[in-house]
C-alpha cells in the first residue's frame, strides 16, 4: 500500500461550515475558497523546498565522490606514466606475501531504520497519537530494560536476528575447535575427572526438582556410550544440533506428558526471550508434535531425528508445510540408528521400540511438524544439516549464555520430542537446555569412571550440568587454574588430588567468567550499525567445512 | 420580477465568475504538484544511474590502483621516488594505504 509522502494541507477548499448571519453567502464561499487556496500554495511551496532539498543533498554527495574519483584518476595517470615494464621484479615472495585484492563491496544496510525516515513522513508520523509513556516505569524495572520495549519495539526483529547470528557464529567456532581437538585427542575424554561437575549439577538438579534429577546418571551413561562409539563421524552442521540435543536421549524414554512439557517449555523460551508472550506457535507446535514422539523412542534414533528439527526449523516461515526434510531423513535415520544400536554395547533397557514401526508412524505426521518449528524460528536461514550426526562431546557454553542457547536448543527438541498435549507451561528457568548440552560432556567424563548404577534412561533435564568441560576445556582450564594452583599446592601433600580438583573447579569458574567477559566485550564492540559484520558471520557459517578458525578470527578482527 | 432577477442574476453571474477563477487557480496548483512529483522522480532516477556509474568507476579505479601499486612496489624501493606519497606506499603492501595516501 503506497504511503502518501507529502499531503497538501487544506484538502477541501470549501467544505467548511459557513458562519451564520451572513447575507451574501456566495461571496463568503468564494472568499473562503480563496483563503484555502493560499494555504494550499504555502504547503505546496514547503514541499517543493523539501523535494529540492533532498535532490540537492544527493547530488552534493555525488559531487564529493566525483571529485575524489577525479583526484584518484589523476594520481593513477601519474603513476602509470612512471611504470616501467623493464623493471618488473615480481618474485614469488611478493606474490604470496601481499594481501589479496578485495574490492570494497559496500552493502546497503539498515535501510528502513527510524533515522532514514524522510522528513515529511516523520512529520506525518508525529501527527499520530503517541504510545503510552511506559518508559516512565523504566527506573523501576529490575532487568534494566526499557518499559516501552515491551509495548512496541521497532528494532525487535533486528535484535533477534543479530542475537541469532552471534550465537551461530559462536557455535560454529566452538564446533571447529572441538573438531580439531577431537581429531587430535580422541582418548582424552576418558581422563577428565568427574568431581568438578557435581556441584553445579546438584544445584541445577535442585532447581529443577527431584523428578528430573534422577535422569542425569542415565544421560551420562548414554552419552559415554554413544560418544565413544561412533566418534569417527564428524559433521559440522549437525554437531551444533547434536550438542543442543544431547538431552534428547532422555526424551525418548520419557512419557509424552513430560516430553511435551519440555518441548513447550523450550518453545516458550524461544518466544519469551524477545520479551513477548508466545501466542499461537506453541499451540501449533504442540498440536503437531504428538504423533511423532511415539516413534522417537529409540535412544540412538534420536541422533538422527535431531538434525531434522534444525532442518525444518531453519527454513523460512513462509515455506509451505510440504514434507521436505522430515520424511526422507527419518527412515534413513532410523535405519542407521538401528545399526548403531547394535553397535553400542549396552543399549538402554527402557528405550527399545524397533525402528520400522516408528519410521512408518513418523512419515505420516511428518507434514504437520514442519510448520511448528518454522513459526518458532522465523526468518532464520540455515542450510539443512545432514541427518546423520553422532553425539559428540562439545564444550558447553557458560551458563550466562544459556539464554541465547535456549533459542537454538528448543528448536531441536521440538521435532524430536514433538510431543504435545499439555498447555504451554510457564517459562521454565533457562537451565534445562544448557543442562542438556553439558550432559554430553558429563557423560564423556563419566566414561573414565564407570558410574555405578548409572542407567542410560532418558533424562529430561539433565540437571544443571553447568557448562562443564569435555576434553578440551579441561586442558584450557588447567592453564587458567595454574596461577591458582601455586598457593593451593603449598600445604597439600596428602590430599594432592583434592587440591587439584579444587583448582580445576576454580579454573572452571575462571574460564566461565572469561568467556562471559569475552561475550560482553564482543557485544559492546558490535553495534547495531554493523550489519556488514553480521553478514560476514553468515559467510563464516556457510564456509564451515573448508575454512579454519583462522578465517573466523580474521573476520572478527576486521 | 425583473428587478428581483437583476441583483440575484448579477450575484449568480459573479459567483460563476469567481468559481471559474478559483477553478483555474486550483488546476494550476495541481499542475504544479504534478510537475514537482515527476521532476522528483526523474531526478531520482538520473541520480541513481549516476550513482551506479560512480560505483562502477570507483571499483575499476580501485582495481587499477591495486594493479599499479603491486607493479610499482618493487620499483619504489629501487627508484627512490621523490614523491612522498609514493615513498610511503613503498613500505607496505597494504592497498588501503596506497589508496588513501
XYZ file of C-alpha atoms in Angstrom:
659
model
C 0.000 0.000 0.000
C 1.727 3.191 -1.058
C 2.003 5.848 1.554
C 1.355 9.438 0.637
C 4.596 11.182 1.254
C 3.513 14.762 1.072
C -0.046 15.813 1.579
C -1.067 19.322 0.734
C -2.804 20.544 3.743
C -6.211 22.072 3.189
C -7.595 19.282 1.136
C -11.016 20.729 0.553
C -11.383 24.333 -0.332
C -14.920 24.994 0.665
C -16.003 22.094 2.845
C -16.345 24.320 5.829
C -19.395 25.413 7.688
C -20.428 28.872 6.830
C -20.655 31.301 9.682
C -24.127 32.457 10.462
C -25.538 35.824 9.893
C -24.015 36.424 6.503
C -26.103 37.936 3.818
C -24.101 37.211 0.735
C -23.276 33.538 1.081
C -21.875 33.111 -2.369
C -19.277 35.743 -1.745
C -18.485 34.177 1.590
C -17.825 30.839 -0.023
C -15.671 32.452 -2.646
C -13.589 34.199 -0.066
C -13.175 31.075 1.996
C -12.075 29.164 -1.074
C -9.551 31.799 -1.971
C -8.117 31.739 1.534
C -7.746 27.966 1.365
C -6.069 28.283 -1.976
C -3.448 30.468 -0.386
C -2.899 27.898 2.335
C -2.537 25.195 -0.249
C 0.035 27.224 -2.066
C 2.012 27.659 1.110
C 2.115 23.927 1.841
C 2.973 23.299 -1.788
C 5.916 25.622 -1.578
C 7.064 23.923 1.613
C 7.003 20.526 -0.047
C 8.710 21.843 -3.136
C 11.505 23.121 -0.956
C 11.734 19.720 0.697
C 11.870 17.910 -2.638
C 14.600 20.088 -3.992
C 16.476 19.828 -0.734
C 16.585 16.037 -0.909
C 17.673 16.068 -4.519
C 20.297 18.627 -3.754
C 21.718 16.589 -0.895
C 22.060 13.538 -3.059
C 23.665 15.450 -5.874
C 26.001 17.093 -3.389
C 27.241 13.758 -2.087
C 27.766 12.647 -5.657
C 29.835 15.725 -6.315
C 32.161 14.769 -3.471
C 32.551 11.301 -4.850
C 33.197 12.581 -8.313
C 35.868 14.926 -7.032
C 37.649 12.217 -5.134
C 37.426 9.995 -8.168
C 38.957 12.723 -10.254
C 41.871 13.008 -7.877
C 42.444 9.292 -7.925
C 42.369 9.200 -11.677
C 44.951 11.959 -11.797
C 47.221 10.149 -9.416
C 46.811 6.953 -11.329
C 47.694 8.595 -14.576
C 50.839 9.952 -12.991
C 51.809 6.602 -11.571
C 51.087 4.779 -14.796
C 53.466 7.015 -16.686
C 56.112 6.058 -14.200
C 55.562 2.373 -14.765
C 58.477 0.825 -16.470
C 57.870 -2.656 -17.841
C 61.568 -3.472 -17.858
C 61.964 -3.235 -14.143
C 59.165 -5.505 -13.103
C 60.517 -7.832 -10.500
C 57.800 -9.954 -9.203
C 59.393 -12.519 -7.026
C 57.416 -15.381 -5.691
C 57.595 -13.897 -2.263
C 55.893 -10.769 -3.381
C 53.090 -12.643 -4.969
C 52.340 -14.742 -1.953
C 53.038 -12.265 0.776
C 50.889 -9.500 -0.467
C 47.377 -9.085 0.709
C 44.921 -10.343 -1.837
C 42.956 -7.734 -3.672
C 39.484 -7.252 -2.385
C 37.216 -4.652 -3.821
C 35.209 -2.840 -1.221
C 31.677 -4.064 -1.599
C 29.559 -1.622 0.316
C 26.246 -3.180 1.077
C 23.164 -1.217 1.846
C 22.067 -1.869 5.352
C 19.598 -0.518 7.853
C 17.506 0.810 5.036
C 14.278 1.135 6.926
C 15.612 2.424 10.155
C 13.941 5.245 12.014
C 16.798 7.538 11.121
C 16.329 7.111 7.396
C 12.687 8.133 7.525
C 12.130 11.121 5.225
C 11.174 14.338 6.919
C 7.651 14.680 5.561
C 6.866 11.147 6.663
C 8.332 11.896 10.045
C 6.002 14.845 10.312
C 3.056 12.696 9.352
C 4.163 10.212 11.962
C 4.392 12.880 14.599
C 0.821 13.859 13.990
C -0.242 10.434 15.196
C -1.011 9.647 18.766
C 1.956 8.805 20.926
C 2.242 5.382 22.542
C 1.612 5.259 26.273
C 4.564 6.625 28.239
C 5.703 3.277 29.548
C 9.251 4.478 29.764
C 8.313 6.203 32.992
C 8.436 2.785 34.585
C 11.930 2.028 33.325
C 13.760 3.103 36.510
C 11.658 0.703 38.497
C 12.488 -2.325 36.468
C 14.841 -4.984 37.730
C 16.168 -6.244 34.463
C 17.246 -2.885 33.136
C 15.175 -2.944 30.001
C 13.104 -0.110 28.689
C 9.476 -0.264 29.559
C 8.329 0.793 26.139
C 10.157 -2.114 24.524
C 7.528 -4.430 25.850
C 4.815 -2.429 24.165
C 6.417 -1.597 20.892
C 9.963 -2.219 19.775
C 10.938 -1.132 16.271
C 14.311 -2.815 16.460
C 12.930 -6.094 17.705
C 13.490 -8.139 14.611
C 16.922 -6.790 14.002
C 17.952 -7.556 17.562
C 16.595 -11.041 17.251
C 18.469 -11.644 14.062
C 21.640 -10.213 15.483
C 21.489 -12.456 18.519
C 20.883 -15.404 16.306
C 23.848 -14.607 14.112
C 26.159 -14.068 17.023
C 25.069 -17.271 18.605
C 25.525 -19.217 15.421
C 28.976 -17.881 14.807
C 29.960 -18.760 18.330
C 28.614 -22.231 17.891
C 30.447 -22.646 14.667
C 33.718 -21.628 16.146
C 33.293 -23.955 19.028
C 32.437 -26.738 16.686
C 35.598 -26.197 14.790
C 37.639 -26.087 17.924
C 36.025 -29.244 19.043
C 36.646 -30.940 15.785
C 40.255 -30.067 15.910
C 40.609 -31.193 19.442
C 38.666 -34.315 18.874
C 40.830 -35.137 15.941
C 43.921 -34.503 17.974
C 42.982 -36.243 21.165
C 40.407 -38.873 20.718
C 41.096 -40.580 24.021
C 41.404 -37.717 26.367
C 37.806 -37.561 27.392
C 38.265 -40.618 29.457
C 40.749 -38.938 31.728
C 38.705 -35.985 32.786
C 37.909 -36.140 36.468
C 34.285 -36.082 37.281
C 34.399 -34.328 40.572
C 34.065 -30.740 39.356
C 30.771 -31.471 37.698
C 28.943 -32.402 40.792
C 28.465 -29.123 42.469
C 26.702 -27.380 39.706
C 24.807 -30.417 38.708
C 23.468 -30.649 42.183
C 22.380 -27.043 42.127
C 20.680 -27.470 38.852
C 19.052 -30.609 39.997
C 17.680 -28.807 42.970
C 16.495 -26.040 40.765
C 14.595 -28.391 38.544
C 13.132 -30.556 41.162
C 13.687 -34.100 42.222
C 11.754 -35.694 39.403
C 14.155 -34.591 36.753
C 17.296 -35.057 38.767
C 17.324 -38.822 38.567
C 17.935 -38.952 34.898
C 21.330 -37.370 34.981
C 23.074 -40.607 35.601
C 21.255 -42.235 32.754
C 22.193 -39.468 30.424
C 25.816 -39.745 31.397
C 25.947 -43.374 30.650
C 24.218 -42.961 27.356
C 26.428 -40.194 26.233
C 29.501 -42.065 27.154
C 28.466 -45.000 25.058
C 27.345 -43.057 22.110
C 30.178 -40.577 22.163
C 32.846 -43.173 22.259
C 31.210 -45.393 19.742
C 30.768 -43.518 16.508
C 33.376 -40.937 17.306
C 34.731 -41.035 13.833
C 31.689 -39.495 12.235
C 32.010 -35.807 12.032
C 29.550 -33.423 10.668
C 29.988 -29.778 11.364
C 26.474 -28.623 10.963
C 24.640 -31.283 12.842
C 27.071 -31.111 15.653
C 25.593 -27.944 16.967
C 22.237 -29.541 16.883
C 23.623 -32.694 18.350
C 25.050 -30.787 21.200
C 21.876 -28.985 21.809
C 20.026 -32.187 21.659
C 22.241 -34.175 23.894
C 19.480 -34.336 26.354
C 17.174 -35.721 23.793
C 18.411 -39.163 24.556
C 16.459 -38.911 27.647
C 13.471 -37.509 25.875
C 12.799 -40.703 24.074
C 12.023 -42.704 27.120
C 10.016 -40.059 28.823
C 6.317 -40.242 28.882
C 4.634 -37.948 26.458
C 3.471 -35.592 29.088
C 6.941 -34.831 30.268
C 8.265 -34.563 26.769
C 5.535 -32.220 25.729
C 6.181 -30.161 28.798
C 9.800 -29.862 27.953
C 9.082 -29.042 24.387
C 6.567 -26.394 25.183
C 8.946 -25.001 27.717
C 11.639 -24.883 25.100
C 9.311 -23.240 22.689
C 8.225 -20.728 25.184
C 11.763 -19.975 25.983
C 12.421 -19.152 22.390
C 9.425 -16.936 22.230
C 9.770 -15.445 25.636
C 13.281 -14.389 25.008
C 12.252 -11.498 22.858
C 10.153 -10.486 25.787
C 6.887 -11.148 24.084
C 4.305 -13.698 25.040
C 4.254 -16.707 22.761
C 0.883 -16.753 21.171
C -0.160 -19.306 18.560
C 3.071 -21.035 17.668
C 3.347 -23.030 20.840
C -0.183 -24.211 20.420
C 0.504 -25.100 16.836
C 3.632 -26.908 17.656
C 2.044 -28.751 20.466
C -0.728 -29.930 18.246
C 1.596 -31.219 15.610
C 4.099 -32.901 17.738
C 2.007 -35.518 19.350
C 2.163 -38.327 16.846
C 5.860 -38.152 16.368
C 7.167 -38.673 19.863
C 5.895 -42.190 19.919
C 8.290 -43.070 17.182
C 11.216 -41.438 18.782
C 11.676 -43.991 21.447
C 14.961 -45.446 20.427
C 17.790 -43.646 22.052
C 20.110 -43.797 19.131
C 17.359 -42.908 16.756
C 17.264 -39.570 18.400
C 20.605 -38.717 16.991
C 19.301 -38.743 13.510
C 15.963 -37.341 14.337
C 17.508 -34.404 15.938
C 19.019 -32.784 12.906
C 15.689 -32.722 11.228
C 14.437 -30.194 13.623
C 17.056 -27.733 12.598
C 16.360 -28.602 9.031
C 12.748 -27.800 9.390
C 13.209 -25.087 11.875
C 15.661 -23.242 9.792
C 13.555 -22.886 6.731
C 11.861 -19.518 6.480
C 8.426 -19.050 7.852
C 6.747 -18.820 4.520
C 7.841 -22.198 3.291
C 4.718 -24.203 2.781
C 4.341 -27.118 5.107
C 5.367 -29.573 2.472
C 7.135 -32.602 3.841
C 10.611 -31.904 2.647
C 13.324 -32.888 5.070
C 11.484 -34.835 7.694
C 10.191 -37.893 5.895
C 13.215 -38.966 3.902
C 15.774 -38.499 6.630
C 13.597 -40.164 9.172
C 13.575 -43.635 7.742
C 17.230 -43.472 6.880
C 17.987 -42.057 10.259
C 16.127 -44.730 11.993
C 17.795 -47.400 9.969
C 21.213 -46.060 10.764
C 20.206 -45.675 14.322
C 19.221 -49.275 14.433
C 22.653 -50.176 13.147
C 24.221 -48.075 15.793
C 22.065 -49.583 18.402
C 23.587 -52.880 17.550
C 26.985 -51.317 17.725
C 26.601 -49.892 21.168
C 27.402 -52.335 23.865
C 24.583 -51.756 26.249
C 21.523 -50.317 24.684
C 19.475 -48.622 27.290
C 16.960 -51.019 28.599
C 13.953 -48.787 28.849
C 14.467 -47.488 25.384
C 13.716 -50.057 22.973
C 10.987 -49.847 20.335
C 12.018 -51.179 16.942
C 12.738 -48.624 14.262
C 10.454 -49.763 11.462
C 7.188 -49.012 13.145
C 8.410 -45.637 14.214
C 9.552 -44.907 10.688
C 6.160 -45.541 9.245
C 4.470 -43.664 12.006
C 6.846 -40.793 11.503
C 6.153 -40.425 7.872
C 2.520 -39.828 8.436
C 2.797 -36.913 10.795
C 5.816 -35.595 9.001
C 3.770 -32.977 7.269
C 2.332 -31.187 10.262
C 5.502 -30.870 12.275
C 7.422 -28.586 9.936
C 5.195 -25.593 10.425
C 5.700 -25.680 14.128
C 9.412 -25.177 14.154
C 9.067 -22.732 11.327
C 6.986 -20.479 13.429
C 9.419 -20.621 16.177
C 12.442 -19.660 14.216
C 11.030 -17.204 11.746
C 13.175 -15.847 9.023
C 16.241 -17.658 10.142
C 18.072 -19.134 7.232
C 20.309 -22.096 7.715
C 21.366 -24.897 5.480
C 19.562 -28.082 6.335
C 22.001 -30.185 8.272
C 22.559 -33.716 7.155
C 20.604 -36.064 9.278
C 23.432 -38.218 10.457
C 25.301 -36.919 13.406
C 26.532 -38.878 16.336
C 26.533 -37.014 19.580
C 29.905 -35.564 20.152
C 31.380 -34.055 23.153
C 31.415 -30.362 22.888
C 32.333 -27.578 25.193
C 29.165 -26.366 26.669
C 28.731 -22.631 26.826
C 28.746 -20.794 30.072
C 25.525 -20.583 31.923
C 25.354 -16.910 31.225
C 24.777 -17.810 27.650
C 22.052 -20.173 28.488
C 19.508 -17.730 27.259
C 20.883 -17.439 23.736
C 21.476 -21.121 23.696
C 17.915 -21.711 24.565
C 16.956 -20.281 21.221
C 18.661 -22.912 19.196
C 18.159 -25.668 21.635
C 14.428 -25.558 21.807
C 14.096 -25.746 18.078
C 15.828 -29.042 18.098
C 13.889 -30.718 20.764
C 10.716 -29.806 19.001
C 10.618 -32.150 16.109
C 12.244 -34.805 18.074
C 10.202 -34.638 21.110
C 7.312 -33.410 19.166
C 5.177 -34.377 21.976
C 2.439 -32.143 22.861
C -0.756 -32.228 24.558
C -0.039 -30.165 27.567
C -0.796 -26.493 27.525
C 2.359 -24.438 27.457
C 3.692 -24.368 30.963
C 5.111 -21.170 32.382
C 8.535 -20.284 31.021
C 10.960 -22.526 32.775
C 14.343 -21.473 34.065
C 16.883 -21.433 31.291
C 18.734 -24.247 32.921
C 17.284 -27.296 31.266
C 18.552 -26.732 27.773
C 22.031 -25.788 28.889
C 21.730 -28.694 31.149
C 21.050 -30.812 28.131
C 24.209 -29.750 26.473
C 26.547 -30.232 29.335
C 25.165 -33.637 29.830
C 27.130 -34.917 26.900
C 30.466 -33.753 28.219
C 29.481 -35.064 31.535
C 28.748 -38.434 30.076
C 32.039 -38.472 28.328
C 33.754 -37.640 31.527
C 31.856 -40.354 33.230
C 33.431 -42.859 30.938
C 36.611 -42.579 32.849
C 34.836 -43.616 35.970
C 32.187 -46.056 35.006
C 29.286 -44.954 37.006
C 27.911 -47.438 39.338
C 24.254 -47.651 38.946
C 24.043 -45.223 36.113
C 21.386 -46.199 33.736
C 21.026 -44.795 30.322
C 17.446 -43.968 30.878
C 16.494 -40.836 29.131
C 16.621 -37.906 31.361
C 14.637 -34.889 30.647
C 16.560 -32.046 32.023
C 19.938 -33.402 32.649
C 20.225 -31.311 35.558
C 22.201 -28.404 35.926
C 25.269 -29.505 34.268
C 26.917 -26.360 34.364
C 28.932 -25.831 31.358
C 31.325 -28.425 32.303
C 34.007 -29.361 30.236
C 34.658 -32.072 27.919
C 38.213 -32.926 26.947
C 39.210 -29.602 25.540
C 38.015 -27.328 28.288
C 39.842 -29.143 30.978
C 43.023 -28.593 29.068
C 42.140 -24.972 28.704
C 41.059 -24.782 32.264
C 44.291 -26.164 33.531
C 46.430 -23.325 32.311
C 43.904 -20.894 33.699
C 43.917 -22.573 37.028
C 47.659 -22.806 37.200
C 48.115 -19.413 38.823
C 45.737 -20.515 41.494
C 47.467 -23.787 41.973
C 50.573 -22.300 43.389
C 49.158 -21.184 46.693
C 46.971 -24.237 46.911
C 49.729 -26.769 46.381
C 51.858 -25.474 49.215
C 50.096 -27.032 52.159
C 48.976 -30.066 50.264
C 50.915 -33.195 50.317
C 48.440 -35.739 51.401
C 45.384 -34.501 49.515
C 47.067 -33.530 46.324
C 44.236 -34.839 44.268
C 41.526 -32.962 46.084
C 43.515 -29.790 45.792
C 43.915 -30.393 42.138
C 40.221 -30.856 41.822
C 39.572 -27.653 43.663
C 41.975 -25.854 41.426
C 40.246 -27.271 38.423
C 36.937 -26.122 39.761
C 38.250 -22.662 40.259
C 39.684 -22.814 36.818
C 36.315 -23.757 35.515
C 34.825 -20.766 37.197
C 37.588 -18.601 35.865
C 37.023 -19.852 32.406
C 33.342 -19.175 32.645
C 33.928 -15.605 33.715
C 36.448 -15.095 30.987
C 34.044 -16.322 28.436
C 31.369 -14.088 29.787
C 33.656 -11.139 29.602
C 34.595 -12.011 26.084
C 30.978 -12.211 25.177
C 30.184 -8.889 26.733
C 33.153 -7.272 25.084
C 32.121 -8.604 21.753
C 28.612 -7.444 22.266
C 29.793 -3.995 23.112
C 32.049 -3.842 20.148
C 29.326 -4.924 17.882
C 26.917 -2.097 17.454
C 23.725 -2.004 15.568
C 25.236 -0.500 12.504
C 27.487 -3.434 11.889
C 25.158 -5.377 9.696
C 28.026 -5.996 7.346
C 29.904 -7.837 10.006
C 26.833 -9.808 10.673
C 26.541 -10.769 7.076
C 30.172 -11.776 7.227
C 29.298 -14.081 10.010
C 26.836 -15.737 7.790
C 29.632 -16.292 5.377
C 31.629 -17.817 8.179
C 28.841 -20.169 8.932
C 28.484 -21.332 5.419
C 32.151 -21.832 4.950
C 32.474 -24.139 7.899
C 33.894 -27.283 6.435
C 36.563 -25.644 4.374
C 37.881 -22.722 6.322
C 39.643 -22.971 9.591
C 39.009 -20.926 12.637
C 41.617 -18.541 11.364
C 39.082 -17.306 8.936
C 36.704 -16.647 11.777
C 39.238 -14.709 13.690
C 40.177 -12.699 10.673
C 36.572 -11.776 10.182
C 36.208 -10.929 13.828
C 39.176 -8.667 13.750
C 38.203 -6.857 10.640
C -39.764 40.457 -11.158
C -37.125 41.910 -13.426
C -35.852 43.956 -10.501
C -35.571 40.878 -8.336
C -33.773 38.936 -11.014
C -31.153 41.532 -11.655
C -29.321 41.590 -8.338
C -29.756 37.817 -7.971
C -28.683 37.275 -11.517
C -25.753 39.562 -11.023
C -24.781 37.718 -7.922
C -25.039 34.400 -9.614
C -23.040 35.578 -12.575
C -20.474 36.983 -10.235
C -20.409 33.710 -8.350
C -19.882 31.775 -11.521
C -17.012 34.035 -12.468
C -15.459 33.594 -9.062
C -15.748 29.872 -9.260
C -14.141 29.768 -12.625
C -11.320 31.878 -11.280
C -10.863 29.559 -8.350
C -11.009 26.580 -10.673
C -8.228 27.981 -12.806
C -6.113 28.569 -9.762
C -6.668 25.096 -8.329
C -5.947 23.398 -11.630
C -2.685 25.332 -11.811
C -1.853 24.177 -8.312
C -2.475 20.629 -9.383
C -0.251 21.070 -12.385
C 2.495 22.414 -10.179
C 2.118 19.447 -7.844
C 2.270 17.029 -10.781
C 5.290 18.738 -12.157
C 7.043 18.536 -8.809
C 6.319 14.841 -8.492
C 7.509 13.993 -11.974
C 10.566 16.188 -11.556
C 11.377 14.448 -8.314
C 11.028 11.030 -9.869
C 13.074 11.807 -12.937
C 15.774 13.434 -10.859
C 15.960 10.429 -8.581
C 16.250 8.041 -11.485
C 19.013 10.084 -13.061
C 20.839 10.365 -9.777
C 20.512 6.633 -9.345
C 22.101 5.927 -12.717
C 24.791 8.412 -11.819
C 25.352 6.561 -8.585
C 25.692 3.283 -10.413
C 28.213 4.714 -12.805
C 30.135 6.249 -9.945
C 30.319 2.987 -8.044
C 31.401 1.120 -11.146
C 34.089 3.708 -11.770
C 35.245 3.586 -8.195
C 35.613 -0.154 -8.282
C 37.533 -0.052 -11.508
C 39.832 2.570 -10.144
C 40.413 0.515 -7.033
C 41.375 -2.432 -9.125
C 43.664 -0.438 -11.341
C 45.291 1.178 -8.377
C 45.913 -2.198 -6.833
C 47.463 -3.475 -10.019
C 49.604 -0.432 -10.431
C 50.668 -0.460 -6.810
C 51.795 -4.062 -6.985
C 53.668 -3.290 -10.114
C 55.236 -0.271 -8.576
C 56.171 -1.677 -5.192
C 59.297 -3.446 -6.211
C 60.148 -0.327 -8.143
C 59.633 2.109 -5.300
C 62.457 0.677 -3.304
C 64.803 0.946 -6.253
C 63.796 4.135 -7.917
C 63.724 6.369 -4.841
C 60.826 8.376 -5.951
C 60.738 11.903 -4.816
C 57.012 11.914 -4.388
C 56.469 11.365 -0.700
C 53.123 9.669 -1.153
C 54.626 7.007 -3.326
C 57.500 6.573 -0.967
C 55.155 5.847 1.849
C 53.344 3.333 -0.286
C 56.584 1.519 -0.853
C 56.808 0.499 2.751
C 53.695 -1.508 2.954
C 51.861 -3.883 0.790
C 48.525 -2.726 2.003
C 46.327 -1.488 -0.765
C 44.400 0.776 1.524
C 47.421 2.792 2.410
C 48.237 3.195 -1.204
C 44.787 4.337 -1.993
C 44.336 6.716 0.876
C 47.873 8.073 0.773
